[in-house]
Coordinates of C-alpha atoms and ligand atoms in Angstrom, one line a residue:
Chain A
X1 CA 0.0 0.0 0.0
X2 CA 1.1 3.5 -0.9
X3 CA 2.0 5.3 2.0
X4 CA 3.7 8.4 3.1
X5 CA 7.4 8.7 3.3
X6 CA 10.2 10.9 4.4
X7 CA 13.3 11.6 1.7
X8 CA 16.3 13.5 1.3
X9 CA 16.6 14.3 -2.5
X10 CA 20.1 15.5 -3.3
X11 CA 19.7 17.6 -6.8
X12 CA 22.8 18.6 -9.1
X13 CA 22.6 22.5 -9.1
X14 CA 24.6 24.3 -11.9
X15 CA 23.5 28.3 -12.6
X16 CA 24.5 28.3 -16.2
X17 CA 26.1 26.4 -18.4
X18 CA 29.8 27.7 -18.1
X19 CA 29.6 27.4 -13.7
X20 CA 30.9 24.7 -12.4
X21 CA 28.2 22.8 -10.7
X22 CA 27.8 20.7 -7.3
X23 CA 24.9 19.0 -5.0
X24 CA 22.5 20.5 -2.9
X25 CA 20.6 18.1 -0.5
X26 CA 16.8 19.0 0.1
X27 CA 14.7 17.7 3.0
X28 CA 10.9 16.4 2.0
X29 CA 9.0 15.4 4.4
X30 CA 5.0 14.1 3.7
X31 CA 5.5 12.6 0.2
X32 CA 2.8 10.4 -0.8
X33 CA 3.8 7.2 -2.8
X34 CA 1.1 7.6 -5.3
X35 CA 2.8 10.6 -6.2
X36 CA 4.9 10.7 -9.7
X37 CA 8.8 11.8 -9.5
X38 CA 8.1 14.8 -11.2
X39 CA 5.4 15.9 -8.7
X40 CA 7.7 15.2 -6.0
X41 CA 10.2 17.6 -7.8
X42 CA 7.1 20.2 -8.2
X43 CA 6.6 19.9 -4.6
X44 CA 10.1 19.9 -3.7
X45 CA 9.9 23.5 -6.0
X46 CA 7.6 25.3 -4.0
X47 CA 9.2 24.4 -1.0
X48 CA 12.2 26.3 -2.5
X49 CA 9.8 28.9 -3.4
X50 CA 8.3 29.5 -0.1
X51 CA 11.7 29.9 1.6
X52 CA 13.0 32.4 -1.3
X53 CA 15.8 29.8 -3.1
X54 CA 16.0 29.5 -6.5
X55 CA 13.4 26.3 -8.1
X56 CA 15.4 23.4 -9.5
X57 CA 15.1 23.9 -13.2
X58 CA 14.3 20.8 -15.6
X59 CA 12.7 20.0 -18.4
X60 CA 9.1 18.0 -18.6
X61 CA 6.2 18.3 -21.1
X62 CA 3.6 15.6 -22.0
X63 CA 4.6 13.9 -18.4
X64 CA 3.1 10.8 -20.1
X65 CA 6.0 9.1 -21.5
X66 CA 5.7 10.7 -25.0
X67 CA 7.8 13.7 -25.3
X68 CA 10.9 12.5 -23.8
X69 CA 11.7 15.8 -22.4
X70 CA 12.1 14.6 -18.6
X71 CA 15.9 14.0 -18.6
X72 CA 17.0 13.2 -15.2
X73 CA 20.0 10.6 -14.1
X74 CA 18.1 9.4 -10.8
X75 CA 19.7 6.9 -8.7
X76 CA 22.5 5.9 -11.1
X77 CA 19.8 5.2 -13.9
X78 CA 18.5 7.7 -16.9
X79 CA 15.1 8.0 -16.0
X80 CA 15.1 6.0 -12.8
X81 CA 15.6 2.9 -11.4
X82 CA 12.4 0.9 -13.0
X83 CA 12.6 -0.4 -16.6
X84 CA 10.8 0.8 -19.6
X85 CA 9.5 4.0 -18.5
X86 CA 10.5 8.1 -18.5
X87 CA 11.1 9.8 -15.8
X88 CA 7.4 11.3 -15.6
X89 CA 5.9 7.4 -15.6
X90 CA 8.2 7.0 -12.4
X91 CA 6.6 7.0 -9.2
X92 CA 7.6 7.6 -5.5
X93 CA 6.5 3.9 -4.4
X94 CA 10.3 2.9 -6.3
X95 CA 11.4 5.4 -2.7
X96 CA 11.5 4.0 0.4
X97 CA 10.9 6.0 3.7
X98 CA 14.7 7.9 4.7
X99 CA 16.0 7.3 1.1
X100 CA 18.6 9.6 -0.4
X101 CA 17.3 10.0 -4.0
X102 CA 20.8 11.2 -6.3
X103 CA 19.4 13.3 -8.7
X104 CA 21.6 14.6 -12.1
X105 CA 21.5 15.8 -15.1
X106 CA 23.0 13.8 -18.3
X107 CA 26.3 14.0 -18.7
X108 CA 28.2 13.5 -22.0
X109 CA 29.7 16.0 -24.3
X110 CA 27.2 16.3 -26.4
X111 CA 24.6 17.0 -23.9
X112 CA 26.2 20.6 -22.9
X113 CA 24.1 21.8 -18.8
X114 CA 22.0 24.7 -19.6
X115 CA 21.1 24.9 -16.0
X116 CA 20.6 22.2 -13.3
X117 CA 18.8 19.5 -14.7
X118 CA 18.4 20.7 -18.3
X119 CA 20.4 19.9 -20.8
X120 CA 21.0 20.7 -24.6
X121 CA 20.0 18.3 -26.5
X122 CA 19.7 19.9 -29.9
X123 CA 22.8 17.3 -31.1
X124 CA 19.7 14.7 -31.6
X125 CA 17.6 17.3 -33.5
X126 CA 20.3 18.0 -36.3
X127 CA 20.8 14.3 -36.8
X128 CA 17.1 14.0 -37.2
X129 CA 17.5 17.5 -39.9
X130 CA 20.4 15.2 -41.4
X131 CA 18.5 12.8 -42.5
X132 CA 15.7 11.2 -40.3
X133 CA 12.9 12.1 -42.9
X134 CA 11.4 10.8 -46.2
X135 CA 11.1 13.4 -49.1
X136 CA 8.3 12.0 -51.2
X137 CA 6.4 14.1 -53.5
X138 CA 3.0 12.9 -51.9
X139 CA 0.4 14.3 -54.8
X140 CA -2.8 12.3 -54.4
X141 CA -2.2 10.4 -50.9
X142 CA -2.6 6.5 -51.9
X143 CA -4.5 4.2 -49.0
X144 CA -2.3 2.9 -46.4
X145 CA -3.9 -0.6 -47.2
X146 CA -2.7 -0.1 -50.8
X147 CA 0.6 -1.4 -49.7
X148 CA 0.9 -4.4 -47.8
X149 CA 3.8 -5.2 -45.4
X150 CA 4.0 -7.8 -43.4
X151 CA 3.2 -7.9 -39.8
X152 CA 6.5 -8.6 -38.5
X153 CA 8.2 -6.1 -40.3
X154 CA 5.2 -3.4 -39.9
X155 CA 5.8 -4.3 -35.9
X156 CA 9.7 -3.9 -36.1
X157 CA 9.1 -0.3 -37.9
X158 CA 6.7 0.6 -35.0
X159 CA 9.2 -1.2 -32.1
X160 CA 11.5 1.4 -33.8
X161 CA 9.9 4.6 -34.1
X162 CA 8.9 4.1 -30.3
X163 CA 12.1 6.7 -29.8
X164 CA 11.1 9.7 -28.2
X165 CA 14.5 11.5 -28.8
X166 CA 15.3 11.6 -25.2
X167 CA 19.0 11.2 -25.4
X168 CA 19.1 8.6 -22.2
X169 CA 20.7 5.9 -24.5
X170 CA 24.0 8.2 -24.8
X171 CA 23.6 9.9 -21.5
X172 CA 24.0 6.0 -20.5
X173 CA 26.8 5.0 -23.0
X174 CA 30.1 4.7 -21.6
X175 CA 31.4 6.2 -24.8
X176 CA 28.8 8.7 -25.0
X177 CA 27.9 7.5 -28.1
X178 CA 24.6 8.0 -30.2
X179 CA 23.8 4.8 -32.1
X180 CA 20.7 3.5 -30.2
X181 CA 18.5 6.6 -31.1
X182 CA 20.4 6.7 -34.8
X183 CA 19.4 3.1 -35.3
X184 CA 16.3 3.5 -34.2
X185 CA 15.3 6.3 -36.4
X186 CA 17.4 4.9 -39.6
X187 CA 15.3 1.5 -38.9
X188 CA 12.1 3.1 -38.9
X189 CA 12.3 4.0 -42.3
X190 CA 14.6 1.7 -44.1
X191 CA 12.1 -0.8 -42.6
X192 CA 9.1 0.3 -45.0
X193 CA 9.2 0.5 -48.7
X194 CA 8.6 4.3 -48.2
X195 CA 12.1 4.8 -46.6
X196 CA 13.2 2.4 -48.2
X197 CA 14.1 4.2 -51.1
X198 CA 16.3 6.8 -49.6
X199 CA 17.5 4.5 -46.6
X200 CA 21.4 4.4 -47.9
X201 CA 21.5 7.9 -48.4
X202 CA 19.7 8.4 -45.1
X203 CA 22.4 5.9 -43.4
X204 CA 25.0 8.0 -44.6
X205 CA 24.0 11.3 -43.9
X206 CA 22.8 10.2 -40.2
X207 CA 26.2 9.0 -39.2
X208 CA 28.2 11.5 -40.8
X209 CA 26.2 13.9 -38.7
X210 CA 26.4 11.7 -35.4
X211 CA 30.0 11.6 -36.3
X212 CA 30.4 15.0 -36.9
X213 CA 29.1 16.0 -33.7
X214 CA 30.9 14.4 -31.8
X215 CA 29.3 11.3 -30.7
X216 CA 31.4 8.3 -29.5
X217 CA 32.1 4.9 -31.6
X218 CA 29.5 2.1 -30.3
X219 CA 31.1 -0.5 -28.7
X220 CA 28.3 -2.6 -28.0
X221 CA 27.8 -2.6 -24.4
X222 CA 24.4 -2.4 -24.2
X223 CA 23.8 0.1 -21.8
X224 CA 21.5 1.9 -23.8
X225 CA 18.9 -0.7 -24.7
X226 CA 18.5 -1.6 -21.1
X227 CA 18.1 1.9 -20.0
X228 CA 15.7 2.8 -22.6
X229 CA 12.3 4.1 -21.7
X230 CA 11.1 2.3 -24.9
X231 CA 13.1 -0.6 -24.9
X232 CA 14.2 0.1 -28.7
X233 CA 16.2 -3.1 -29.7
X234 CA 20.2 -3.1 -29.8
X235 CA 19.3 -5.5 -33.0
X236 CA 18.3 -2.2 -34.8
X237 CA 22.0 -0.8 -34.7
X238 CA 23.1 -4.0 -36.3
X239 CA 20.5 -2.8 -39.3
X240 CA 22.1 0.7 -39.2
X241 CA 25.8 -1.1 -39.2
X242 CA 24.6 -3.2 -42.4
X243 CA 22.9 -0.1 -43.4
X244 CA 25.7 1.7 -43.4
X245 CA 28.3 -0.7 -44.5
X246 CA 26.6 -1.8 -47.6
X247 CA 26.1 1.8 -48.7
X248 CA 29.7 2.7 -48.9
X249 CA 30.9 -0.5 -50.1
X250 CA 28.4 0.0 -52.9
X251 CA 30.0 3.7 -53.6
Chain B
X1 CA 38.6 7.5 -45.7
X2 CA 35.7 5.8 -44.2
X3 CA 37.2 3.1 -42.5
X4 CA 39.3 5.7 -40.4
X5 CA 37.2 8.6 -40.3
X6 CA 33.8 7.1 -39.5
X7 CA 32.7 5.6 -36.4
X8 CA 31.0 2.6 -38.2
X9 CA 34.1 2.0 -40.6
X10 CA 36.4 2.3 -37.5
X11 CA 34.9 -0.8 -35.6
X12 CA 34.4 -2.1 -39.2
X13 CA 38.4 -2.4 -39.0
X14 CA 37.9 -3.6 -35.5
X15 CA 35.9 -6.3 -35.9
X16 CA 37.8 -7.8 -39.0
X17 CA 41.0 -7.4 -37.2
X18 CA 39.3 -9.4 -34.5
X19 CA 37.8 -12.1 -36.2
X20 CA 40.7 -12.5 -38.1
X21 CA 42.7 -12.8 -34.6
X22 CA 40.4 -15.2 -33.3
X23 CA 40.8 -17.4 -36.6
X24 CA 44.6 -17.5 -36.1
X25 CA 44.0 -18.6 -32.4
X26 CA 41.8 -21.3 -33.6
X27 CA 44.5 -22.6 -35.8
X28 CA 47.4 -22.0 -33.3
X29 CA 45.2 -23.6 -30.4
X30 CA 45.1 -26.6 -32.6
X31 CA 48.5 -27.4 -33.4
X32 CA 49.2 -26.7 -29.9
X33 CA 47.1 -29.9 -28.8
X34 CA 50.0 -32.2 -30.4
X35 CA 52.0 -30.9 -27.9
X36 CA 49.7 -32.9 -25.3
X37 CA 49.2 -36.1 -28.2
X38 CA 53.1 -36.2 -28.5
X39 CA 53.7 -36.3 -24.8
X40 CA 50.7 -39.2 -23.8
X41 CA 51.3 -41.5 -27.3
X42 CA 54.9 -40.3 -27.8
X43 CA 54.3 -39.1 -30.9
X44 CA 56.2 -36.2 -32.6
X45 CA 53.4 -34.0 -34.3
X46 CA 54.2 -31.1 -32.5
X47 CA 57.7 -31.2 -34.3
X48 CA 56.7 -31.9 -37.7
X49 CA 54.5 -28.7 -37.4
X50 CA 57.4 -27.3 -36.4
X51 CA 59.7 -27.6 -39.1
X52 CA 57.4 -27.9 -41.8
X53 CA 56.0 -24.1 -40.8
X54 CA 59.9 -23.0 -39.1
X55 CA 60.9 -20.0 -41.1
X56 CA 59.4 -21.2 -44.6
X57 CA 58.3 -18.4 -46.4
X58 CA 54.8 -18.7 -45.9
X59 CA 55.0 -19.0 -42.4
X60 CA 56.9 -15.5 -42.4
X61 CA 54.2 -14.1 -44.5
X62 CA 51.7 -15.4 -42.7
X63 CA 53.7 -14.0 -39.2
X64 CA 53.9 -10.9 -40.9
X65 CA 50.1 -10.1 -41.8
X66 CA 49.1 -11.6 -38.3
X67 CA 51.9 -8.9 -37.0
X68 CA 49.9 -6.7 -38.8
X69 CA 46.9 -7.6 -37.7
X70 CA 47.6 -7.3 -34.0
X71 CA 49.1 -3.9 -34.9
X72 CA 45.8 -2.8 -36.5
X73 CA 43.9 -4.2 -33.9
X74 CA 46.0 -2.6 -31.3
X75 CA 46.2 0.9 -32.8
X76 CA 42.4 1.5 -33.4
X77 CA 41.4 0.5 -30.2
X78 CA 43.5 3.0 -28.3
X79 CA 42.0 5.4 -31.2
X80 CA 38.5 4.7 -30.6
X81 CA 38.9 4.7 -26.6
X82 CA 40.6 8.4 -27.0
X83 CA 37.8 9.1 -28.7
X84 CA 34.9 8.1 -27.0
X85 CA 36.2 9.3 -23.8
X86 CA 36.4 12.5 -25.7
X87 CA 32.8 12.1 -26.9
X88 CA 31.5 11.5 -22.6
X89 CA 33.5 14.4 -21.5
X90 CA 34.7 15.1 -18.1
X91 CA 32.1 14.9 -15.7
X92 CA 30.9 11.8 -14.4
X93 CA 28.1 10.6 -12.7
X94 CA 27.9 10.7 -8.6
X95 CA 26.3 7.2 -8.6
X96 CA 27.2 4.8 -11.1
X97 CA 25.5 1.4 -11.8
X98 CA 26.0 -1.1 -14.0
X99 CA 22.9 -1.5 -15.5
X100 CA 21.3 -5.8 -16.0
X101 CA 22.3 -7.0 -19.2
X102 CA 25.9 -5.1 -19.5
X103 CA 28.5 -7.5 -19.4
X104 CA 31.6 -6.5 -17.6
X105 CA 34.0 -7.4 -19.7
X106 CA 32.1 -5.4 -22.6
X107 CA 33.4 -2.0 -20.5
X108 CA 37.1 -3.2 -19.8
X109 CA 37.6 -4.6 -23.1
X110 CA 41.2 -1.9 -23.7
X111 CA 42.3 -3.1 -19.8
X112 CA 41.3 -6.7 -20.7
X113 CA 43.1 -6.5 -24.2
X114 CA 46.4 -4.7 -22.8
X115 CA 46.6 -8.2 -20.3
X116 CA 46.2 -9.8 -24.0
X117 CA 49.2 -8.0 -25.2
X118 CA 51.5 -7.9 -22.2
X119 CA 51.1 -12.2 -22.2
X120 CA 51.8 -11.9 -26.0
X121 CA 55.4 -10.2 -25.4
X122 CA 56.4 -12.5 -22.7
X123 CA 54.7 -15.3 -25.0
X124 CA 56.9 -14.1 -28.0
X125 CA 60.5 -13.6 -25.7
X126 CA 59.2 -17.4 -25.0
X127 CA 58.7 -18.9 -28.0
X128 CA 58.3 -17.1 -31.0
X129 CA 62.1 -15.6 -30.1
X130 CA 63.5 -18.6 -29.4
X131 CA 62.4 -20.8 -32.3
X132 CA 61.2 -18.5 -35.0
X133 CA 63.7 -16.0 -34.7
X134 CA 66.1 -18.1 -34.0
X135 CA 65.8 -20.1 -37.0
X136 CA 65.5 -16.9 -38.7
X137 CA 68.6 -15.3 -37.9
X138 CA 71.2 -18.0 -37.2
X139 CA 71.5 -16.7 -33.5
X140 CA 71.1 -19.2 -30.8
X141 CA 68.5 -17.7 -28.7
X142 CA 68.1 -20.8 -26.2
X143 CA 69.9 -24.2 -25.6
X144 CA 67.3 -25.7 -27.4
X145 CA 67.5 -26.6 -31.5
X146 CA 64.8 -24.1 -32.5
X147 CA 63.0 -26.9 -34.5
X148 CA 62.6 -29.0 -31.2
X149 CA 59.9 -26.4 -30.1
X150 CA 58.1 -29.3 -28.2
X151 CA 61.3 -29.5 -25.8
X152 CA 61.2 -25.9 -25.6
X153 CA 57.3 -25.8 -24.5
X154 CA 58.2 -29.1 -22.2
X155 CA 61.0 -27.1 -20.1
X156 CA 59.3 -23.9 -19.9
X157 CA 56.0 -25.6 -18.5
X158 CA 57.8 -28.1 -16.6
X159 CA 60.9 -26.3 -15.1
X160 CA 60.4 -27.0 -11.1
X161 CA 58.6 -24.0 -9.5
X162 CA 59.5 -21.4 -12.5
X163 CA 57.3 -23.8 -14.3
X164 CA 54.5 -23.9 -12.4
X165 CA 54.7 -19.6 -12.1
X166 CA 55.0 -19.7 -16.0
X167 CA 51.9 -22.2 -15.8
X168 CA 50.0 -19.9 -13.7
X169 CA 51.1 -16.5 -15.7
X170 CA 49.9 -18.2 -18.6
X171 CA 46.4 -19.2 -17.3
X172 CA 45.6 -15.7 -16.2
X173 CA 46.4 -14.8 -19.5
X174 CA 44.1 -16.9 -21.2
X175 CA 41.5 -16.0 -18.6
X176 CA 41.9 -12.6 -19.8
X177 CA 41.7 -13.7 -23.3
X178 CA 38.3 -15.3 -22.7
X179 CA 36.6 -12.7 -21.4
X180 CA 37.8 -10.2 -24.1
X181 CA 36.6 -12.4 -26.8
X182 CA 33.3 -13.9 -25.3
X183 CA 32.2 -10.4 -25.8
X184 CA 34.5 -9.6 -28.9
X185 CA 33.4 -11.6 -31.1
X186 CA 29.3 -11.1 -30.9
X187 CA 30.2 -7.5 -30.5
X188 CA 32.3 -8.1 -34.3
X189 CA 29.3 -9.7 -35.5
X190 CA 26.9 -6.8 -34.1
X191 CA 29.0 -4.1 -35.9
X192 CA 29.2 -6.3 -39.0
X193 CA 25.5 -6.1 -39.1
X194 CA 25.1 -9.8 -38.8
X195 CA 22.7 -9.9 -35.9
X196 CA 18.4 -9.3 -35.3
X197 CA 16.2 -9.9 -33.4
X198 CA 16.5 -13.4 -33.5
X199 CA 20.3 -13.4 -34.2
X200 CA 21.2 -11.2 -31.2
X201 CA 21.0 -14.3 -28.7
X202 CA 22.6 -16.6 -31.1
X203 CA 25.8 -14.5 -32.0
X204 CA 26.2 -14.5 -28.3
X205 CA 26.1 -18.3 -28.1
X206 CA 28.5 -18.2 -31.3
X207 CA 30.9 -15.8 -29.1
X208 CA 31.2 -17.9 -25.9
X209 CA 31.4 -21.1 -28.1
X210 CA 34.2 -19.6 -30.0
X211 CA 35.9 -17.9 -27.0
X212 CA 36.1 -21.1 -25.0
X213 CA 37.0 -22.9 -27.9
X214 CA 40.1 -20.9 -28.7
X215 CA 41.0 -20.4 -25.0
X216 CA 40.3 -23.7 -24.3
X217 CA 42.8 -25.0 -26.4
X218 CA 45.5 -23.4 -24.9
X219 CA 44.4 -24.3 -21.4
X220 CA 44.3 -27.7 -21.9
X221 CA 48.1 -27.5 -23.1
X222 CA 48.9 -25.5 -20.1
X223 CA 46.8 -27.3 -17.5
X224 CA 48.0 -30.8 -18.7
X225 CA 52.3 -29.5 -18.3
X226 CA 51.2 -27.8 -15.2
X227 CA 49.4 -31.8 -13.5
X228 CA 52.8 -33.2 -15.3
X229 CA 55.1 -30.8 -13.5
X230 CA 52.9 -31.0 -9.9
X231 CA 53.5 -34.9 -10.3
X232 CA 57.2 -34.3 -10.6
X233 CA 57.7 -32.1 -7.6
X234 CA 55.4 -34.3 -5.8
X235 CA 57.7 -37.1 -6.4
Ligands
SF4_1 S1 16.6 5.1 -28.4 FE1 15.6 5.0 -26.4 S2 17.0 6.0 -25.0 FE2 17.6 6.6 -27.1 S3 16.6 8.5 -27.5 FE3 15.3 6.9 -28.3 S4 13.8 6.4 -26.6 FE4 15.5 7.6 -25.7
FES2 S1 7.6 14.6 -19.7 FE1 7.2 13.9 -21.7 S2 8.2 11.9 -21.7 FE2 8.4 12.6 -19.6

């Protein structure tokens, strides 16, 4: 039963993104279980409110696990310590009574602190620009039934464009490196004979850009598919590797 | 060029490299196990390997492309770790966890391969130096007749206590060696692009398989001189 709990939450502060940053540690006392994270962090806010500090800043939107805006690093896990879900699906029953709760932001290079808990994470939005898109000339829309693909393959695309762009499979990656949410949106395209058409072009593009920003080389540790909110498949950057591979042996 | 200034075409040169490593140890395991025949059927296998491959010119090329190899190997992974510590940047998380599903040896795969490379000099001083070379050059490197390499193996395995320190050198080497390839070589696969849904589990299967295979092979020549020498102190 959900009850009511005692916590110490200790929050990364950082001002800006050039300060050096360190760890505040925050009393709450009253929490109710049945409350999500980021409530606890609203409440946590007004406390700082009411005694005149400055509110930790992070990001949050659709707090329904669709945005993928709620980046937070809590206990040693991107989005928290239960499986398959953002931060805003978390709730305060994962917390026991007394708990510390380690709160931070990501952290990799190509995740720059913009203050506290919010991070830039624009790097993914110019890979998407790079290539993540299919330029057809679509005239007369044709039925969706017009063109059949089979189940598996329609389930794989949709497995794949599950990614919400929230950058916890790098902020997770030892090498700080990019290729789950690559693969992920290079799969859901090359998988349908819409993308299909562009997909080596797309593959090329995609990594060049990854590369280009500075994203680390995948080493396949996994770390990103198990900390993924949407469970997106490490089989998907073995498509983008063959992908990829393919189109420049071809050139 | 691609293959050195993407990320997919550098592990591309990784994984080749690796695979083509973990062929050679296949083969080299194998002739290694006449070492054991000889010894139990008193045979002389091991010998015959030895001077039919000695310093023939195919065994030099081949020394010389697997020299390569190593060096390819070697280079790119101390490029790609420079670079994707670059690519996390300095700060690192207060609490760290190692999340189910993420192998150890996958994140301590430079540590794990520099143990690979320091048993490989003392492995080539060893051997390599003392019958290749030496067949090579003329110089007497050892005692021994550098075709006799099975008397070599014998006395370095089986030399009173320095024997059994060699023995036991040797074992955490290949220990070391296992756990780098049992995730190398699914990982080779994975960037190779040979791996699904379906595939995933299997190429791991197809890595440990190989990985205890190759290390196997050695072990079993190392444990086997290592009983042999106990039983001599012993008596
Ligand atoms: S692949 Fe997963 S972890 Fe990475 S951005 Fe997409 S949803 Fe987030
Ligand atoms: S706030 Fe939108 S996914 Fe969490």
């Amino acid at each position: 039963m959900d009850s009511y709990i005692n916590i110490k939450v200790r929050v990364w502060r950082q001002a800006g993104p050039k300060v050096a940053g360190h760890f505040e540690t925050y009393e709450l006392n009253h929490i109710f279980q049945g409350a999500s994270f980021l409530e606890m962090i609203d409440i946590l806010n007004e406390q700082l409110i009411a005694e005149h500090k400055d509110p930790i800043a992070f990001d949050h939107d659709c707090r329904e696990g669709i945005c993928g805006m709620c980046s937070m690093y809590v206990n040693g896990h991107p989005h928290g310590p239960d499986s398959a879900i953002t931060t805003c699906q978390l709730h305060m029953r994962h917390f026991h009574d007394g708990e510390t709760i380690t709160v931070e932001p990501w952290r990799s290079r190509a995740f720059p602190v913009i203050k506290d808990l919010m991070v830039d994470r624009q790097a993914y939005d110019r890979i998407m620009q790079a290539g993540g898109f299919v330029s057809v000339n679509t005239g007369g829309v044709p039925d969706a039934n017009a063109i059949a693909i089979p189940k598996p393959v329609a389930d794989e695309a949709m497995d794949a464009a599950s990614c919400i762009g929230c950058g916890a499979c790098a902020a997770a990656c030892k090498n700080g490196s990019a290729m789950l949410f690559v693969s992920a949106k290079v799969s859901q395209l090359a998988l349908l004979p819409q993308g299909k058409i562009e997909a080596a072009k797309r593959a090329k593009a995609m990594v060049a850009k990854m590369d280009e920003l500075g994203f680390g080389n995948c080493t396949n540790t996994g770390a990103c598919a198990a900390e993924c909110p949407k469970s997106v498949s490490l089989a998907n950057i073995a498509r983008l590797n063959r992908e990829y591979l393919c189109a420049k042996f071809k050139d | 060029m691609w293959l050195k200034d993407s990320s997919i075409g550098r592990k591309f040169i990784m994984s080749i490299t690796g695979l083509f490593l973990v062929l050679f140890l296949l083969f080299h395991g194998s002739m290694n196990i006449c070492l054991v025949v000889d010894d139990l059927f008193g045979t002389q296998g091991y010998n015959w390997i030895c001077e039919m491959l000695g310093a023939n010119w195919y065994a030099i090329a081949g020394t010389l492309v697997l020299a390569l190899g190593v060096l390819v190997h070697f280079l790119y992974a101390f490029y790609l770790t420079f670079q994707n510590r670059r690519a996390r940047g300095n700060s690192r998380y207060a609490v760290e966890t190692c999340p189910e599903g993420v192998e150890w040896q996958s994140k301590n795969m430079l540590v794990l391969g520099i143990i690979v490379i320091l048993g490989l000099c003392l492995h080539l001083y060893n051997m390599w130096f003392k019958m290749q070379f030496a067949e090579l050059t003329g110089i007497a490197t050892s005692v021994f007749n550098p075709q006799d390499g099975s008397a070599i193996v014998k006395y370095l395995f089986t030399n009173g206590w320095c024997g059994i320190i060699y023995c036991l050198a040797y074992i955490v080497w290949l220990c070391a060696l296992w756990f780098h390839l049992s995730h190398g070589v699914w990982s080779a696969l994975q960037t190779l692009g040979w791996s699904n849904l379906i595939w995933l589990k299997r190429i791991k299967v197809i890595g440990t398989i190989f990985a205890t295979l190759a290390v196997g092979l050695f072990m079993i020549v190392v444990l086997y001189f290592l009983g042999v020498n106990i039983g001599m102190l012993a008596a």
